[in-house]
Amino acid sequence: MAPTYDRPGEQAAGDPVRLLEIRDTPLSVDEIFRAVGDDAAGGTALFVGTVRNHDGGQDVGGLGYSCHPSARDEMRRVAEKVVADFPVRALAAVHRVGDLRVGDIAVVVAVSCPHRAEAFAACRKLIDDLKHEVPIWKHQRFSDGTEEWVGAC
C-alpha cells in the first residue's frame, strides 16, 4: 500500500536515508537520533539492540557479529523499502560487527515520520527486515564453553 500524506512536504526532500553503516566500533544512540532529526517529523521511533546475558536457557559470555560483503547494499534495499511503504522523513540504521560483551549495543535504528504511529510502524519494519534479510551473523559463546552461530543478525 502506498503511503498517503496529510500535507504537501510530508515526504522528505532528497534522500530520507540519512545514515546506513556497519561498524567495528561502539555505536552511539545520540548520533543515530541526531541523524533522523527533521522539523516536519512529529514522531521519532528508535530501537536499540543490546547483547543480553542469556539465550535459550544458557548464560551468554559474549558474542561476535560478522557480515557478508553485500550487507550494506542489503541494508540500503531494506531501508528503501521502508521509505517506500511509510511517510518517512528520515531513517538511520547502524549495526556493529566484531566481538561484543554483554550489555554492548549491537544495532541502532531510528525513523522519523509526520506522526508517531507511522514512526513506530516504520521502525519496527526496519529492524525486523534488517534482522531477517541482511546477511549479518551472530556467533554466541556460552559460559559453559559451548557456542552457536545464529542466522542473519
XYZ file of C-alpha atoms in Angstrom:
153
model
C 0.000 0.000 0.000
C 1.403 3.400 -0.975
C 1.712 5.960 1.814
C -0.651 8.904 1.921
C 0.370 12.317 3.185
C -1.753 14.834 5.086
C 0.025 17.903 3.695
C 2.480 18.790 0.966
C 6.067 18.406 2.105
C 5.466 15.486 4.460
C 7.763 13.241 2.461
C 11.347 14.368 2.995
C 13.005 16.242 0.178
C 16.021 14.391 -1.152
C 17.072 11.044 0.251
C 15.466 10.341 3.638
C 18.015 7.566 4.237
C 20.455 9.617 6.277
C 22.806 7.010 7.736
C 23.428 3.323 6.949
C 26.599 1.721 8.220
C 28.193 -1.425 9.533
C 30.913 -0.616 12.055
C 33.506 -2.399 14.149
C 33.479 0.393 16.768
C 30.982 1.182 19.556
C 27.676 2.685 18.425
C 26.201 5.999 19.564
C 22.465 6.252 20.179
C 22.803 10.053 20.151
C 24.395 10.003 16.683
C 21.582 7.934 15.210
C 18.927 10.070 16.930
C 20.500 13.259 15.549
C 20.681 11.725 12.060
C 16.879 11.417 11.877
C 16.086 14.883 13.190
C 13.591 16.674 10.959
C 11.445 19.726 11.701
C 8.476 18.210 9.842
C 8.534 14.999 11.894
C 6.027 14.720 14.712
C 7.287 11.300 15.768
C 10.654 9.637 16.034
C 11.000 5.973 16.969
C 14.349 4.475 17.928
C 15.300 0.867 18.638
C 18.497 -0.187 20.411
C 19.517 -3.852 20.356
C 21.948 -4.931 23.071
C 23.804 -8.126 23.903
C 21.856 -9.940 26.624
C 23.341 -12.295 29.198
C 21.257 -15.324 28.238
C 19.722 -17.121 25.281
C 17.742 -20.336 25.115
C 18.263 -21.027 28.812
C 22.053 -20.653 28.607
C 24.297 -17.931 30.026
C 25.932 -15.875 27.262
C 29.536 -14.905 27.889
C 29.933 -12.837 24.717
C 29.401 -12.913 21.025
C 30.727 -11.786 17.698
C 28.994 -10.434 14.637
C 30.279 -10.852 11.106
C 28.748 -9.939 7.783
C 28.815 -10.714 4.097
C 30.358 -8.037 1.825
C 26.859 -7.371 0.430
C 25.411 -6.498 3.852
C 25.486 -2.720 3.408
C 23.795 -2.979 -0.001
C 21.114 -5.181 1.545
C 20.656 -2.638 4.353
C 20.066 0.008 1.675
C 17.497 -2.179 -0.081
C 15.612 -2.773 3.193
C 15.755 0.941 4.089
C 14.447 1.982 0.676
C 11.523 -0.432 1.019
C 10.599 1.112 4.390
C 10.817 4.589 2.853
C 8.537 3.451 0.007
C 5.955 1.963 2.391
C 5.794 4.719 5.044
C 5.891 8.545 5.035
C 9.477 8.586 6.284
C 11.124 11.960 6.841
C 14.449 10.421 7.876
C 15.863 6.956 8.553
C 19.126 5.668 10.031
C 20.496 2.203 10.835
C 23.909 1.161 12.135
C 24.956 -2.405 13.008
C 28.059 -3.470 14.861
C 30.422 -6.261 13.824
C 33.270 -7.802 15.768
C 33.416 -9.081 19.337
C 30.875 -7.687 21.787
C 30.309 -8.159 25.503
C 27.077 -8.453 27.452
C 25.479 -5.007 27.585
C 27.151 -3.700 24.417
C 24.976 -2.091 21.740
C 24.741 -4.295 18.646
C 22.314 -2.312 16.476
C 20.545 1.048 16.478
C 17.786 2.015 14.058
C 15.630 5.138 14.006
C 12.873 6.555 11.854
C 11.129 9.924 11.916
C 7.705 10.428 10.342
C 4.958 13.055 10.453
C 3.049 11.080 13.131
C 4.024 8.695 15.963
C 2.035 5.666 14.756
C 3.843 5.782 11.406
C 7.210 6.191 13.133
C 6.598 3.165 15.380
C 5.429 1.007 12.465
C 8.283 2.054 10.172
C 10.906 1.498 12.875
C 9.561 -1.960 13.648
C 9.509 -2.869 9.958
C 13.080 -1.607 9.579
C 14.553 -3.647 12.449
C 12.519 -6.759 11.642
C 13.537 -6.719 7.975
C 17.184 -5.963 8.793
C 17.204 -8.935 11.145
C 15.693 -11.300 8.576
C 17.163 -10.083 5.285
C 20.622 -8.603 5.859
C 23.489 -11.154 5.892
C 24.865 -10.455 9.370
C 25.601 -13.485 11.528
C 25.900 -13.832 15.288
C 28.381 -16.226 16.897
C 27.329 -16.729 20.517
C 29.723 -18.020 23.139
C 28.148 -19.511 26.227
C 29.569 -19.576 29.743
C 29.777 -23.392 29.692
C 32.181 -23.282 26.736
C 29.682 -24.168 24.034
C 28.909 -21.881 21.136
C 26.466 -21.473 18.258
C 26.007 -19.478 15.076
C 22.678 -17.741 14.674
C 21.334 -16.962 11.155
C 21.008 -13.387 9.976
C 21.571 -10.944 12.804
